[in-house]
Coordinates of C-alpha atoms and ligand atoms in Angstrom, one line a residue:
M1 CA 0.0 0.0 0.0
F2 CA 1.3 3.4 -0.9
I3 CA -0.8 6.4 -0.1
A4 CA -3.7 5.2 2.1
H5 CA -1.9 4.5 5.4
L6 CA -2.4 8.0 6.8
P7 CA -6.1 8.2 5.9
A8 CA -6.7 4.6 7.2
G9 CA -4.9 5.5 10.4
Y10 CA -7.0 8.5 10.8
L11 CA -10.3 6.6 10.3
I12 CA -9.5 3.8 12.7
T13 CA -8.1 6.1 15.4
R14 CA -11.0 8.5 15.1
Y15 CA -13.4 5.6 15.5
G16 CA -11.4 4.1 18.4
L17 CA -11.1 7.3 20.3
R18 CA -14.8 8.1 20.0
T19 CA -15.8 4.6 21.2
I20 CA -13.5 2.5 23.4
G21 CA -11.0 5.3 24.0
A22 CA -13.6 8.0 24.8
P23 CA -13.5 7.7 28.6
F24 CA -9.7 8.0 28.6
V25 CA -9.2 11.0 26.4
K26 CA -8.9 14.3 28.3
A27 CA -10.5 17.4 26.9
G28 CA -8.3 19.0 24.3
A29 CA -6.0 16.0 24.0
W30 CA -7.8 14.4 21.1
K31 CA -5.7 16.1 18.4
Y32 CA -2.4 15.1 20.0
Y33 CA -3.5 11.4 20.0
V34 CA -4.6 11.7 16.4
M35 CA -1.2 13.3 15.4
F36 CA 0.6 10.5 17.2
A37 CA -1.6 7.9 15.5
L38 CA -0.8 9.4 12.1
V39 CA 2.9 9.0 12.7
C40 CA 2.3 5.4 13.9
S41 CA 0.3 4.6 10.8
V42 CA 3.4 5.2 8.6
L43 CA 6.0 4.2 11.1
P44 CA 6.8 0.8 9.5
D45 CA 7.7 2.5 6.3
F46 CA 10.5 4.5 7.8
D47 CA 12.5 1.5 6.9
L48 CA 12.5 2.8 3.4
F49 CA 15.3 5.1 4.5
Y50 CA 17.4 2.1 5.4
F51 CA 16.2 0.3 2.2
Y52 CA 17.5 3.1 -0.1
L53 CA 20.4 4.6 1.9
V54 CA 22.0 1.7 3.6
D55 CA 20.8 -1.6 2.2
N56 CA 21.1 -0.4 -1.4
R57 CA 17.7 -2.1 -2.2
Q58 CA 19.2 -5.6 -1.7
H59 CA 16.3 -6.9 0.3
A60 CA 12.5 -6.2 0.1
H61 CA 11.7 -3.8 2.8
H62 CA 8.8 -6.0 3.9
T63 CA 11.5 -8.5 5.2
Y64 CA 12.8 -6.0 7.7
W65 CA 11.8 -6.3 11.3
T66 CA 9.8 -3.0 10.9
H67 CA 7.3 -5.0 8.8
I68 CA 7.2 -8.1 11.1
P69 CA 4.0 -8.2 13.2
L70 CA 5.7 -9.9 16.2
F71 CA 8.1 -7.0 16.5
W72 CA 5.3 -4.5 17.0
L73 CA 3.6 -6.8 19.6
L74 CA 6.8 -7.1 21.6
F75 CA 7.8 -3.5 21.2
T76 CA 4.4 -2.3 22.4
A77 CA 4.4 -4.7 25.3
L78 CA 8.0 -3.6 26.3
L79 CA 7.0 0.1 26.1
Y80 CA 3.8 -0.4 28.1
F81 CA 5.3 -2.5 30.9
S82 CA 8.5 -0.5 31.2
A83 CA 6.6 2.7 31.5
K84 CA 4.5 1.1 34.2
A85 CA 7.5 -0.3 36.1
V86 CA 10.0 2.5 35.8
F87 CA 7.9 5.7 35.5
K88 CA 4.7 4.3 37.2
K89 CA 2.7 5.7 34.3
N90 CA -0.2 4.0 32.6
I91 CA 0.3 4.5 28.9
G92 CA -2.4 2.1 27.9
L93 CA -4.1 4.5 25.4
V94 CA -0.8 5.5 23.8
S95 CA 0.3 1.8 23.5
S96 CA -3.1 0.8 22.0
I97 CA -2.8 3.6 19.4
L98 CA 0.7 2.5 18.5
L99 CA -0.2 -1.2 18.2
V100 CA -3.5 -0.7 16.3
N101 CA -1.9 1.7 13.8
T102 CA 1.2 -0.3 13.1
L103 CA -0.7 -3.6 12.8
M104 CA -3.3 -1.8 10.6
H105 CA -0.3 -0.7 8.4
L106 CA 0.7 -4.4 8.0
V107 CA -2.9 -5.5 7.3
L108 CA -3.0 -2.9 4.4
D109 CA 0.4 -4.0 3.2
S110 CA -1.0 -7.5 3.0
V111 CA -3.5 -6.6 0.3
A112 CA -0.9 -6.7 -2.5
G113 CA 2.6 -6.4 -1.1
G114 CA 2.6 -9.2 1.4
I115 CA 3.6 -9.6 5.1
Y116 CA 5.4 -12.4 7.0
W117 CA 2.6 -12.7 9.5
L118 CA 3.8 -15.8 11.2
Y119 CA 7.5 -15.1 11.3
P120 CA 9.6 -16.6 13.0
L121 CA 7.2 -19.6 13.0
N122 CA 7.3 -19.8 9.3
N123 CA 8.9 -17.8 6.4
E124 CA 5.8 -17.5 4.3
K125 CA 4.6 -14.2 2.9
Y126 CA 0.9 -13.7 3.2
R127 CA -1.0 -11.5 0.7
L128 CA -4.5 -11.2 -0.7
F129 CA -3.6 -10.5 -4.4
E130 CA -0.5 -11.2 -6.4
I131 CA 0.8 -8.3 -8.5
T132 CA 2.5 -9.3 -11.7
A133 CA 5.6 -7.2 -12.7
R134 CA 4.7 -5.4 -16.0
F135 CA 6.7 -2.2 -15.6
D136 CA 10.3 -1.5 -14.9
W137 CA 9.6 0.9 -12.1
W138 CA 8.0 -1.5 -9.5
V139 CA 5.8 1.3 -8.1
F140 CA 3.8 1.4 -11.4
N141 CA 2.9 -2.3 -11.1
Y142 CA 0.9 -1.5 -7.9
I143 CA -0.5 1.9 -9.0
I144 CA -1.9 0.5 -12.3
H145 CA -3.4 -2.6 -10.6
W146 CA -7.1 -2.6 -9.7
T147 CA -6.3 -3.0 -6.0
F148 CA -5.2 0.6 -6.0
L149 CA -8.9 1.4 -6.1
F150 CA -9.0 0.2 -2.6
E151 CA -6.5 2.9 -1.6
L152 CA -8.6 5.6 -3.4
L153 CA -11.7 4.3 -1.5
I154 CA -9.9 4.7 1.9
I155 CA -8.8 8.3 0.9
A156 CA -12.3 9.1 -0.2
A157 CA -13.8 7.8 3.0
A158 CA -11.3 9.8 5.2
T159 CA -11.9 13.0 3.1
Y160 CA -15.6 12.5 3.6
V161 CA -15.3 12.0 7.4
V162 CA -13.0 15.1 7.8
W163 CA -15.4 17.2 5.7
E164 CA -18.4 16.0 7.7
D165 CA -16.6 16.7 11.0
K166 CA -15.8 20.3 9.9
K167 CA -19.4 20.9 8.7
P168 CA -21.4 22.9 11.3
A169 CA -24.0 20.8 13.1
L170 CA -27.5 21.0 11.6
V171 CA -28.9 22.4 14.8
D172 CA -26.5 25.4 14.7
T173 CA -27.5 26.1 11.1
V174 CA -31.2 26.0 12.0
S175 CA -30.7 28.3 15.1
Q176 CA -28.7 30.7 13.0
Y177 CA -31.5 30.8 10.4
N178 CA -34.1 31.5 13.1
D179 CA -32.0 34.3 14.6
Ligands
ZN201 ZN1 4.7 -0.7 4.7

């Protein structure tokens, strides 16, 4: 997945914070959690710096530990329990946002790219659809494929939700009209 990670992260975090997370979000803190979530939603792809600058494109970046689900499970658990033990802080909400968004990233990367979901139990890459290489520049193979419509759909959904959130509530419009 290329361009839908941020909007997907926004959609799932907005939903989560308004439902399960609602009692834990202090007034005014909502936007900070969302900003953190957006960073988390693309966090696994920071390995592209390593891919291009250090590894010289020798290994697919989905083979790096940043795209291994078990890594994010262990990393989040370590973060949560060390914060609790060392700083006596409960960072349950922050940890949940981190885990949900990084795993969501890997789910979306499983549509066409493929993720080693059961590593290190097995070395199989799991993906929903296989993309055949038709163009020299590998990015084109994914953008021209029909699964890219899925990305456009997520972007459209997030745009719609942001637009709806920014729209003044109907009751305000009615009261303004009556004034
Ligand atoms: Zn990725």
